[in-house]
Tab-separated table of C-alpha atoms and ligand atoms in Angstrom:
chain	number	residue	atom	x	y	z
A	195	MET	CA	-27.453	-64.867	67.934
A	196	LYS	CA	-25.312	-67.557	66.307
A	197	LEU	CA	-22.735	-68.717	68.427
A	198	LEU	CA	-19.575	-70.725	67.500
A	199	ILE	CA	-18.703	-72.216	70.904
A	200	THR	CA	-15.388	-73.917	70.889
A	201	GLY	CA	-14.901	-76.968	73.534
A	202	GLY	CA	-18.472	-77.482	73.891
A	203	ALA	CA	-18.373	-81.435	74.610
A	204	GLY	CA	-16.082	-80.175	77.750
A	205	PHE	CA	-17.416	-79.476	81.323
A	206	ILE	CA	-18.085	-75.660	81.269
A	207	GLY	CA	-18.552	-75.639	77.426
A	208	SER	CA	-21.481	-78.202	77.681
A	209	ALA	CA	-22.980	-75.807	80.194
A	210	VAL	CA	-22.737	-72.828	77.649
A	211	VAL	CA	-24.355	-74.938	75.218
A	212	ARG	CA	-26.945	-75.963	76.977
A	213	GLN	CA	-27.669	-72.851	78.416
A	214	ALA	CA	-27.432	-70.818	75.083
A	215	VAL	CA	-29.825	-73.157	73.456
A	216	ALA	CA	-32.415	-72.686	76.104
A	217	GLN	CA	-31.981	-68.790	75.866
A	218	GLY	CA	-32.851	-69.162	72.014
A	219	HIS	CA	-29.412	-68.954	70.598
A	220	ASP	CA	-28.262	-70.954	67.636
A	221	VAL	CA	-25.200	-72.898	68.329
A	222	ILE	CA	-22.489	-74.268	66.699
A	223	ASN	CA	-20.453	-76.865	68.864
A	224	LEU	CA	-16.753	-76.859	67.653
A	225	ASP	CA	-14.447	-79.627	69.394
A	226	ALA	CA	-11.985	-82.020	68.605
A	227	LEU	CA	-13.391	-84.897	71.307
A	228	THR	CA	-10.097	-85.099	73.227
A	229	TYR	CA	-9.870	-87.512	76.184
A	230	ALA	CA	-11.778	-84.721	78.257
A	231	ALA	CA	-14.553	-84.508	76.087
A	232	CYS	CA	-18.048	-86.432	76.030
A	233	LEU	CA	-20.925	-85.592	73.751
A	234	ASP	CA	-23.408	-87.281	76.381
A	235	ASN	CA	-22.691	-83.653	78.041
A	236	VAL	CA	-24.552	-82.320	75.527
A	237	ALA	CA	-27.248	-84.912	74.660
A	238	SER	CA	-30.331	-82.979	76.092
A	239	VAL	CA	-29.759	-80.384	73.105
A	240	ALA	CA	-28.428	-82.556	70.384
A	241	ASN	CA	-31.753	-83.288	68.619
A	242	SER	CA	-32.719	-79.353	68.445
A	243	PRO	CA	-32.945	-77.503	65.415
A	244	GLN	CA	-30.992	-74.817	67.035
A	245	TYR	CA	-27.683	-77.086	67.698
A	246	THR	CA	-25.063	-78.310	65.217
A	247	PHE	CA	-22.023	-80.192	66.284
A	248	VAL	CA	-18.633	-80.362	64.159
A	249	ARG	CA	-15.694	-82.292	65.167
A	250	ALA	CA	-12.746	-80.311	64.498
A	251	ASP	CA	-9.374	-78.814	66.057
A	252	ILE	CA	-8.801	-75.420	66.711
A	253	ARG	CA	-5.380	-75.697	65.414
A	254	ASP	CA	-6.585	-76.902	61.800
A	255	ARG	CA	-7.147	-73.534	60.134
A	256	THR	CA	-8.524	-75.006	57.042
A	257	ALA	CA	-11.456	-76.627	58.990
A	258	LEU	CA	-12.140	-73.473	60.953
A	259	ASP	CA	-11.959	-71.419	57.447
A	260	THR	CA	-15.083	-73.880	56.370
A	261	VAL	CA	-16.995	-73.553	59.581
A	262	PHE	CA	-17.002	-69.902	59.578
A	263	ALA	CA	-17.904	-69.823	55.928
A	264	THR	CA	-20.659	-72.553	56.512
A	265	HIS	CA	-22.142	-71.292	59.504
A	266	ALA	CA	-21.445	-67.483	59.751
A	267	PRO	CA	-21.617	-66.815	63.297
A	268	ASP	CA	-22.325	-63.923	65.034
A	269	ALA	CA	-19.927	-64.419	68.130
A	270	VAL	CA	-17.232	-67.033	69.104
A	271	MET	CA	-17.143	-68.201	72.635
A	272	HIS	CA	-13.673	-69.796	72.904
A	273	LEU	CA	-13.577	-72.570	75.772
A	274	ALA	CA	-11.576	-75.364	73.768
A	275	ALA	CA	-8.294	-75.904	75.946
A	276	GLU	CA	-6.161	-78.404	77.620
A	277	SER	CA	-7.219	-77.802	81.136
A	278	HIS	CA	-5.893	-80.063	83.811
A	279	VAL	CA	-2.591	-78.582	85.772
A	280	ASP	CA	-1.542	-82.178	86.733
A	281	ARG	CA	-1.455	-83.315	82.955
A	282	SER	CA	0.246	-79.865	82.062
A	283	ILE	CA	3.109	-80.796	84.459
A	284	ASP	CA	3.828	-84.114	82.859
A	285	GLY	CA	3.337	-83.235	79.378
A	286	PRO	CA	3.360	-79.282	78.766
A	287	GLY	CA	3.715	-79.722	75.048
A	288	THR	CA	0.204	-80.363	73.980
A	289	PHE	CA	-0.835	-77.403	76.403
A	290	ILE	CA	1.253	-74.987	74.284
A	291	ASP	CA	-0.090	-76.360	70.947
A	292	THR	CA	-3.733	-76.365	71.964
A	293	ASN	CA	-4.008	-73.136	74.229
A	294	ILE	CA	-1.576	-70.751	72.546
A	295	THR	CA	-1.012	-72.079	68.930
A	296	GLY	CA	-4.811	-73.172	68.900
A	297	THR	CA	-5.960	-69.769	70.249
A	298	TYR	CA	-3.665	-67.978	67.697
A	299	THR	CA	-5.272	-70.208	64.697
A	300	LEU	CA	-8.639	-69.641	65.970
A	301	LEU	CA	-8.045	-65.832	66.452
A	302	GLU	CA	-6.665	-65.687	62.723
A	303	ALA	CA	-9.567	-67.344	61.363
A	304	ALA	CA	-12.052	-65.127	63.118
A	305	ARG	CA	-10.212	-62.027	61.856
A	306	SER	CA	-10.195	-63.388	58.377
A	307	TYR	CA	-14.140	-64.063	58.549
A	308	TRP	CA	-14.848	-60.815	60.299
A	309	THR	CA	-12.793	-58.463	57.653
A	310	GLN	CA	-14.249	-60.509	54.826
A	311	GLY	CA	-17.550	-59.719	56.705
A	312	GLY	CA	-17.006	-55.831	56.876
A	313	ARG	CA	-15.476	-55.833	60.190
A	314	PRO	CA	-18.933	-55.613	61.839
A	315	ASP	CA	-18.929	-53.930	65.297
A	316	SER	CA	-21.584	-56.242	66.534
A	317	PHE	CA	-19.279	-59.173	66.171
A	318	ARG	CA	-17.865	-60.714	69.105
A	319	PHE	CA	-14.699	-63.067	70.209
A	320	HIS	CA	-15.173	-64.055	73.670
A	321	HIS	CA	-12.104	-65.684	75.105
A	322	ILE	CA	-12.919	-67.527	78.417
A	323	SER	CA	-9.881	-67.946	80.650
A	324	THR	CA	-8.802	-68.583	84.161
A	325	ASP	CA	-8.030	-66.678	87.592
A	326	GLU	CA	-4.617	-68.751	87.484
A	327	VAL	CA	-3.200	-66.626	85.195
A	328	PHE	CA	-2.710	-64.002	88.322
A	329	GLY	CA	-0.894	-66.653	90.288
A	330	SER	CA	-0.823	-67.111	93.759
A	331	LEU	CA	-2.135	-65.054	96.607
A	332	GLY	CA	-0.910	-64.729	100.325
A	333	PRO	CA	-3.513	-64.807	103.097
A	334	THR	CA	-5.358	-61.410	101.990
A	335	GLY	CA	-6.251	-59.492	99.075
A	336	MET	CA	-8.262	-60.586	95.774
A	337	PHE	CA	-7.483	-60.476	92.156
A	338	THR	CA	-8.941	-58.036	90.079
A	339	GLU	CA	-8.809	-57.298	86.374
A	340	THR	CA	-5.573	-55.274	86.618
A	341	THR	CA	-3.860	-57.457	88.706
A	342	PRO	CA	-0.739	-58.443	86.970
A	343	TYR	CA	-0.136	-61.767	85.303
A	344	ASP	CA	1.859	-64.014	87.220
A	345	PRO	CA	0.948	-67.573	85.990
A	346	ARG	CA	3.350	-70.459	87.777
A	347	SER	CA	2.254	-73.863	85.962
A	348	PRO	CA	2.346	-74.808	82.490
A	349	TYR	CA	-1.349	-74.837	82.329
A	350	SER	CA	-1.563	-71.029	83.640
A	351	ALA	CA	1.114	-69.915	81.511
A	352	SER	CA	-0.455	-71.392	78.310
A	353	LYS	CA	-3.790	-69.739	79.392
A	354	ALA	CA	-2.019	-66.448	80.198
A	355	ALA	CA	-0.214	-66.629	76.928
A	356	SER	CA	-3.956	-67.220	74.810
A	357	ASP	CA	-5.175	-63.904	76.844
A	358	HIS	CA	-2.227	-61.799	75.767
A	359	LEU	CA	-2.907	-63.109	72.188
A	360	VAL	CA	-6.387	-62.341	72.448
A	361	ARG	CA	-5.842	-58.631	73.765
A	362	ALA	CA	-3.183	-57.720	71.109
A	363	TRP	CA	-5.649	-59.180	68.267
A	364	GLY	CA	-8.129	-56.618	69.851
A	365	GLU	CA	-5.955	-53.552	70.074
A	366	THR	CA	-3.715	-54.348	66.819
A	367	TYR	CA	-6.450	-55.289	64.454
A	368	GLY	CA	-9.600	-53.928	66.124
A	369	LEU	CA	-11.082	-57.549	66.269
A	370	PRO	CA	-13.995	-56.811	68.842
A	371	VAL	CA	-12.600	-59.163	71.797
A	372	VAL	CA	-14.025	-59.378	75.324
A	373	LEU	CA	-12.250	-61.879	78.200
A	374	SER	CA	-13.265	-63.546	81.368
A	375	ASN	CA	-11.217	-64.892	84.224
A	376	CYS	CA	-12.941	-67.193	86.298
A	377	SER	CA	-12.563	-69.231	89.416
A	378	ASN	CA	-12.683	-73.055	90.097
A	379	ASN	CA	-15.731	-74.370	88.787
A	380	TYR	CA	-17.698	-77.473	90.217
A	381	GLY	CA	-21.019	-79.116	89.097
A	382	PRO	CA	-22.642	-81.720	86.794
A	383	PHE	CA	-20.781	-83.281	84.045
A	384	HIS	CA	-17.016	-82.497	85.723
A	385	PHE	CA	-14.817	-84.862	84.337
A	386	PRO	CA	-13.447	-87.405	86.913
A	387	GLU	CA	-10.236	-86.572	87.049
A	388	LYS	CA	-11.132	-83.121	88.878
A	389	LEU	CA	-11.079	-82.706	92.324
A	390	VAL	CA	-15.004	-82.830	93.279
A	391	PRO	CA	-15.534	-85.825	91.141
A	392	VAL	CA	-12.461	-87.298	92.329
A	393	VAL	CA	-13.793	-87.183	96.148
A	394	ILE	CA	-17.343	-88.343	95.463
A	395	LEU	CA	-16.567	-91.158	93.356
A	396	ASN	CA	-13.445	-92.481	95.623
A	397	ALA	CA	-15.906	-92.155	98.481
A	398	LEU	CA	-18.459	-94.044	96.841
A	399	ALA	CA	-16.102	-96.816	95.713
A	400	GLY	CA	-14.283	-96.840	99.156
A	401	LYS	CA	-11.017	-95.602	98.124
A	402	PRO	CA	-8.817	-93.188	99.730
A	403	ILE	CA	-9.677	-89.398	98.997
A	404	PRO	CA	-6.282	-88.010	98.049
A	405	ILE	CA	-5.848	-84.521	99.445
A	406	TYR	CA	-2.550	-82.635	98.066
A	407	GLY	CA	-0.173	-81.517	100.928
A	408	GLU	CA	-1.820	-80.370	103.895
A	409	GLY	CA	-5.054	-79.515	102.124
A	410	LEU	CA	-4.655	-75.902	103.141
A	411	ASN	CA	-4.698	-74.496	99.498
A	412	ILE	CA	-7.619	-72.032	99.061
A	413	ARG	CA	-9.819	-71.780	96.088
A	414	ASP	CA	-12.955	-69.656	95.205
A	415	TRP	CA	-15.481	-72.247	93.870
A	416	LEU	CA	-18.238	-71.377	91.341
A	417	TYR	CA	-21.452	-73.445	90.171
A	418	VAL	CA	-20.607	-74.341	86.643
A	419	GLU	CA	-24.267	-73.262	85.874
A	420	ASP	CA	-23.661	-69.655	87.458
A	421	HIS	CA	-20.258	-69.427	85.334
A	422	ALA	CA	-21.962	-70.215	81.889
A	423	ASP	CA	-24.688	-67.500	82.976
A	424	ALA	CA	-21.959	-65.171	83.492
A	425	LEU	CA	-20.387	-66.013	80.222
A	426	LEU	CA	-23.417	-65.530	78.107
A	427	LEU	CA	-24.058	-62.371	80.031
A	428	VAL	CA	-20.421	-60.893	79.501
A	429	LEU	CA	-20.671	-61.752	75.593
A	430	GLN	CA	-24.010	-59.967	75.101
A	431	LYS	CA	-23.403	-56.938	77.530
A	432	GLY	CA	-19.617	-56.697	78.422
A	433	ARG	CA	-17.717	-54.054	76.710
A	434	VAL	CA	-15.199	-54.373	73.930
A	435	GLY	CA	-11.849	-54.957	74.991
A	436	ARG	CA	-12.443	-55.211	78.440
A	437	SER	CA	-12.171	-58.435	80.867
A	438	TYR	CA	-14.406	-59.721	83.330
A	439	ASN	CA	-13.241	-61.510	86.416
A	440	ILE	CA	-16.026	-64.042	87.557
A	441	GLY	CA	-15.900	-65.904	90.810
A	442	GLY	CA	-18.200	-67.103	93.491
A	443	GLU	CA	-16.909	-65.560	96.587
A	444	ASN	CA	-17.230	-68.924	98.052
A	445	GLU	CA	-13.504	-69.488	99.493
A	446	ALA	CA	-12.510	-72.810	100.941
A	447	THR	CA	-9.589	-74.652	101.908
A	448	ASN	CA	-9.312	-77.903	99.711
A	449	ILE	CA	-9.519	-80.027	102.967
A	450	ASP	CA	-12.898	-77.861	104.405
A	451	LEU	CA	-14.476	-78.644	100.892
A	452	VAL	CA	-13.475	-82.295	100.889
A	453	ARG	CA	-15.243	-82.628	104.429
A	454	LYS	CA	-18.221	-80.802	102.973
A	455	ILE	CA	-18.724	-83.301	100.356
A	456	CYS	CA	-18.057	-86.198	102.747
A	457	ALA	CA	-20.573	-84.548	105.016
A	458	ILE	CA	-23.247	-84.508	102.189
A	459	LEU	CA	-22.517	-87.860	101.324
A	460	ASP	CA	-23.002	-89.451	104.597
A	461	GLU	CA	-26.324	-87.850	104.686
A	462	LYS	CA	-27.441	-88.796	101.001
A	463	ARG	CA	-25.565	-92.156	100.863
A	464	PRO	CA	-24.466	-93.579	104.198
A	465	GLY	CA	-21.690	-95.969	104.247
A	466	PRO	CA	-20.141	-98.196	106.714
A	467	ALA	CA	-18.196	-95.580	108.196
A	468	PRO	CA	-18.127	-91.861	107.907
A	469	TYR	CA	-16.457	-90.878	104.532
A	470	GLY	CA	-14.258	-88.696	105.947
A	471	ASP	CA	-12.110	-91.386	107.184
A	472	LEU	CA	-11.094	-92.279	103.907
A	473	ILE	CA	-9.113	-88.789	103.655
A	474	THR	CA	-5.420	-89.417	103.048
A	475	TYR	CA	-2.615	-86.934	102.473
A	476	VAL	CA	-0.420	-87.423	99.628
A	477	THR	CA	2.742	-85.434	98.145
A	478	ASP	CA	1.937	-82.122	97.152
A	479	ARG	CA	1.667	-80.756	93.367
A	480	PRO	CA	4.723	-79.101	92.521
A	481	GLY	CA	4.483	-75.185	92.662
A	482	HIS	CA	0.905	-75.744	93.941
A	483	ASP	CA	-0.704	-72.176	94.186
A	484	ALA	CA	-1.609	-71.142	97.788
A	485	ARG	CA	-4.674	-68.990	97.195
A	486	TYR	CA	-6.945	-67.688	94.640
A	487	ALA	CA	-9.594	-65.191	95.277
A	488	ILE	CA	-11.696	-63.167	92.953
A	489	ASP	CA	-12.741	-59.702	93.105
A	490	ALA	CA	-16.066	-59.999	91.299
A	491	SER	CA	-17.067	-56.501	91.803
A	492	ARG	CA	-17.131	-55.293	88.078
A	493	ILE	CA	-19.290	-58.428	86.608
A	494	ARG	CA	-21.642	-57.345	89.584
A	495	ASP	CA	-21.487	-53.751	89.282
A	496	GLU	CA	-21.531	-53.337	85.422
A	497	LEU	CA	-23.470	-56.114	84.283
A	498	GLY	CA	-25.668	-57.139	87.243
A	499	TRP	CA	-24.671	-60.690	87.898
A	500	GLN	CA	-24.500	-62.735	91.199
A	501	PRO	CA	-24.065	-66.496	91.572
A	502	SER	CA	-27.429	-67.902	92.146
A	503	VAL	CA	-26.337	-70.582	94.650
A	504	THR	CA	-24.095	-70.746	97.702
A	505	LEU	CA	-21.294	-73.401	97.921
A	506	GLU	CA	-23.266	-75.592	100.012
A	507	GLN	CA	-26.220	-75.551	97.823
A	508	GLY	CA	-24.144	-76.090	94.714
A	509	LEU	CA	-22.569	-78.852	96.308
A	510	GLN	CA	-25.578	-80.673	97.323
A	511	LYS	CA	-26.835	-80.546	93.671
A	512	THR	CA	-23.756	-81.837	92.478
A	513	VAL	CA	-23.550	-84.762	94.635
A	514	GLN	CA	-27.171	-85.557	93.990
A	515	TRP	CA	-25.995	-85.277	90.195
A	516	TYR	CA	-23.243	-87.944	90.580
A	517	LEU	CA	-25.483	-90.312	92.742
A	518	ASP	CA	-28.076	-89.885	89.990
A	519	ASN	CA	-25.560	-90.379	86.933
A	520	GLU	CA	-23.745	-93.249	87.472
A	521	SER	CA	-23.790	-94.897	83.948
A	522	TRP	CA	-22.228	-91.347	82.857
A	523	TRP	CA	-19.054	-91.161	84.905
A	524	ARG	CA	-18.856	-94.747	84.992
A	525	ALA	CA	-17.951	-94.749	81.205
A	526	LEU	CA	-15.240	-92.039	81.727
A	527	GLN	CA	-13.365	-93.855	84.396
A	528	SER	CA	-11.443	-96.221	81.810
A	529	ARG	CA	-10.209	-93.079	79.722
A	530	ASP	CA	-6.445	-92.488	79.807
A	531	GLY	CA	-4.935	-91.386	82.840
A	532	VAL	CA	-8.148	-91.292	84.725
A	533	GLY	CA	-7.707	-92.690	88.615
A	534	GLN	CA	-3.976	-91.987	88.327
A	535	ARG	CA	-1.818	-89.907	90.452
A	536	LEU	CA	-0.549	-87.233	87.821
A	537	GLY	CA	1.737	-84.476	88.043
A	538	VAL	CA	3.956	-85.473	90.576
A	539	GLN	CA	7.550	-84.872	88.828
A	540	GLY	CA	8.848	-81.210	89.809
B	193	NAD	N1	-12.438	-75.958	84.866
B	193	NAD	C1	-12.786	-74.513	85.593
B	193	NAD	O1	-12.409	-74.663	86.985
B	193	NAD	C2	-12.229	-73.443	84.739
B	193	NAD	C3	-12.185	-72.341	85.472
B	193	NAD	C4	-11.721	-71.276	84.885
B	193	NAD	C5	-11.576	-71.214	83.599
B	193	NAD	N2	-11.540	-72.253	82.777
B	193	NAD	C6	-11.338	-72.382	81.226
B	193	NAD	O2	-12.685	-72.610	80.687
B	193	NAD	C7	-12.560	-73.649	79.686
B	193	NAD	C8	-12.950	-75.004	79.755
B	193	NAD	O3	-12.776	-75.696	80.796
B	193	NAD	P1	-13.487	-76.806	81.247
B	193	NAD	O4	-13.028	-77.303	82.463
B	193	NAD	O5	-14.844	-77.071	80.749
B	193	NAD	O6	-12.389	-77.955	80.168
B	193	NAD	P2	-12.443	-79.247	79.565
B	193	NAD	O7	-11.389	-80.075	79.650
B	193	NAD	O8	-13.636	-80.297	80.730
B	193	NAD	O9	-13.122	-79.510	78.425
B	193	NAD	C9	-12.379	-78.721	77.238
B	193	NAD	C10	-12.622	-79.094	75.867
B	193	NAD	O10	-12.023	-78.769	74.951
B	193	NAD	C11	-11.861	-79.449	73.664
B	193	NAD	N3	-10.510	-79.505	73.010
B	193	NAD	C12	-9.380	-79.384	73.579
B	193	NAD	N4	-8.347	-79.509	72.918
B	193	NAD	C13	-9.051	-79.093	71.647
B	193	NAD	C14	-8.548	-78.423	70.185
B	193	NAD	N5	-7.267	-78.728	69.881
B	193	NAD	N6	-9.666	-78.130	69.487
B	193	NAD	C15	-10.862	-78.398	69.555
B	193	NAD	N7	-11.348	-78.616	70.844
B	193	NAD	C16	-10.338	-79.016	71.842
B	193	NAD	C17	-11.800	-80.950	74.702
B	193	NAD	O11	-12.186	-82.084	73.531
B	193	NAD	C18	-13.114	-80.858	75.627
B	193	NAD	O12	-14.174	-81.162	75.145
B	193	NAD	C19	-11.017	-73.996	79.407
B	193	NAD	O13	-10.319	-72.529	78.436
B	193	NAD	C20	-10.452	-73.182	80.750
B	193	NAD	O14	-9.052	-72.766	80.698
B	193	NAD	C21	-11.869	-73.568	83.686
């Protein structure tokens, strides 16, 4: 297939680009190259004849029309977004612009292209979203595809709005859409402002490892390559108009996750003292969701997907990747806001 992948220079998008090329697809990677992007993430496929990069903004309708007309994709995988909850607390406007207006603009460009092409049933618009749209769980229960939306941060509210737009374009215009909502990802090429790389890089630098609140918030963690695998499956086998929850069935409190990473580092790169000694509790994120947990039975039962690694195995691979790729993360540490505490105002 010929895939137009938005946000392919980011963390998850780049994993999808690499995997799609490896599976034999042609890929057009459309990315505006914001602070969160890094073209090194796709360096391994950059010279492939199957790969094309276009620098464009999903809010730019003219640029999008040109991309559709020039490349004639069979499907869109839409990952471009503002993705950091803490930044959404400090500056929600960009999240509204990119995640809502950008998704609307992309939907309209896709609809126009699809209509002009005779409305082929085989076309797909796959919208990639997050489990954060479902809000916060108590100690029990899991998010299913029918859990009511209850977003609680500017980030998750903007993603929820984009999910609604995509469903509406499916229902109203018949655009063949498919959606997926995934839990927290981790793995190689994770931008150094997110929890897992912050822990690894602060530990290696001998700096305090910040834990928000009491560290008891629970997340369901999924290795990014497993997410990319699931996304390509949903695109090709998912039922039109349907959404699929994707998760690792790997629930952990933040403090347990951080302790696991510290223990792996203690083995792989022993420091003068155990890295866990650097753990420091800091003011909680305002509106910090208590627990996310994904019921992934639909994608497992309908499409036969399951994660290939456990949390322990994925963390081992991830820590090793950061140890082996210092030049990648060093270059990103000087980017705007990286290493600073963001999102404290409530
Ligand atoms: N990271 C997670 O744990 C997670 C979990 C579930 C879902 N998601 C979703 O997956 C998608 C990708 O997440 P990520 O963590 O890889 O994000 P990321 O921040 O690493 O990458 C986002 C990419 O989108 C690009 N982008 C941003 N605004 C753009 C615009 N206006 N036009 C074109 N490109 C633009 C950026 O340059 C960047 O390359 C997002 O939609 C996110 O909501 C993320």
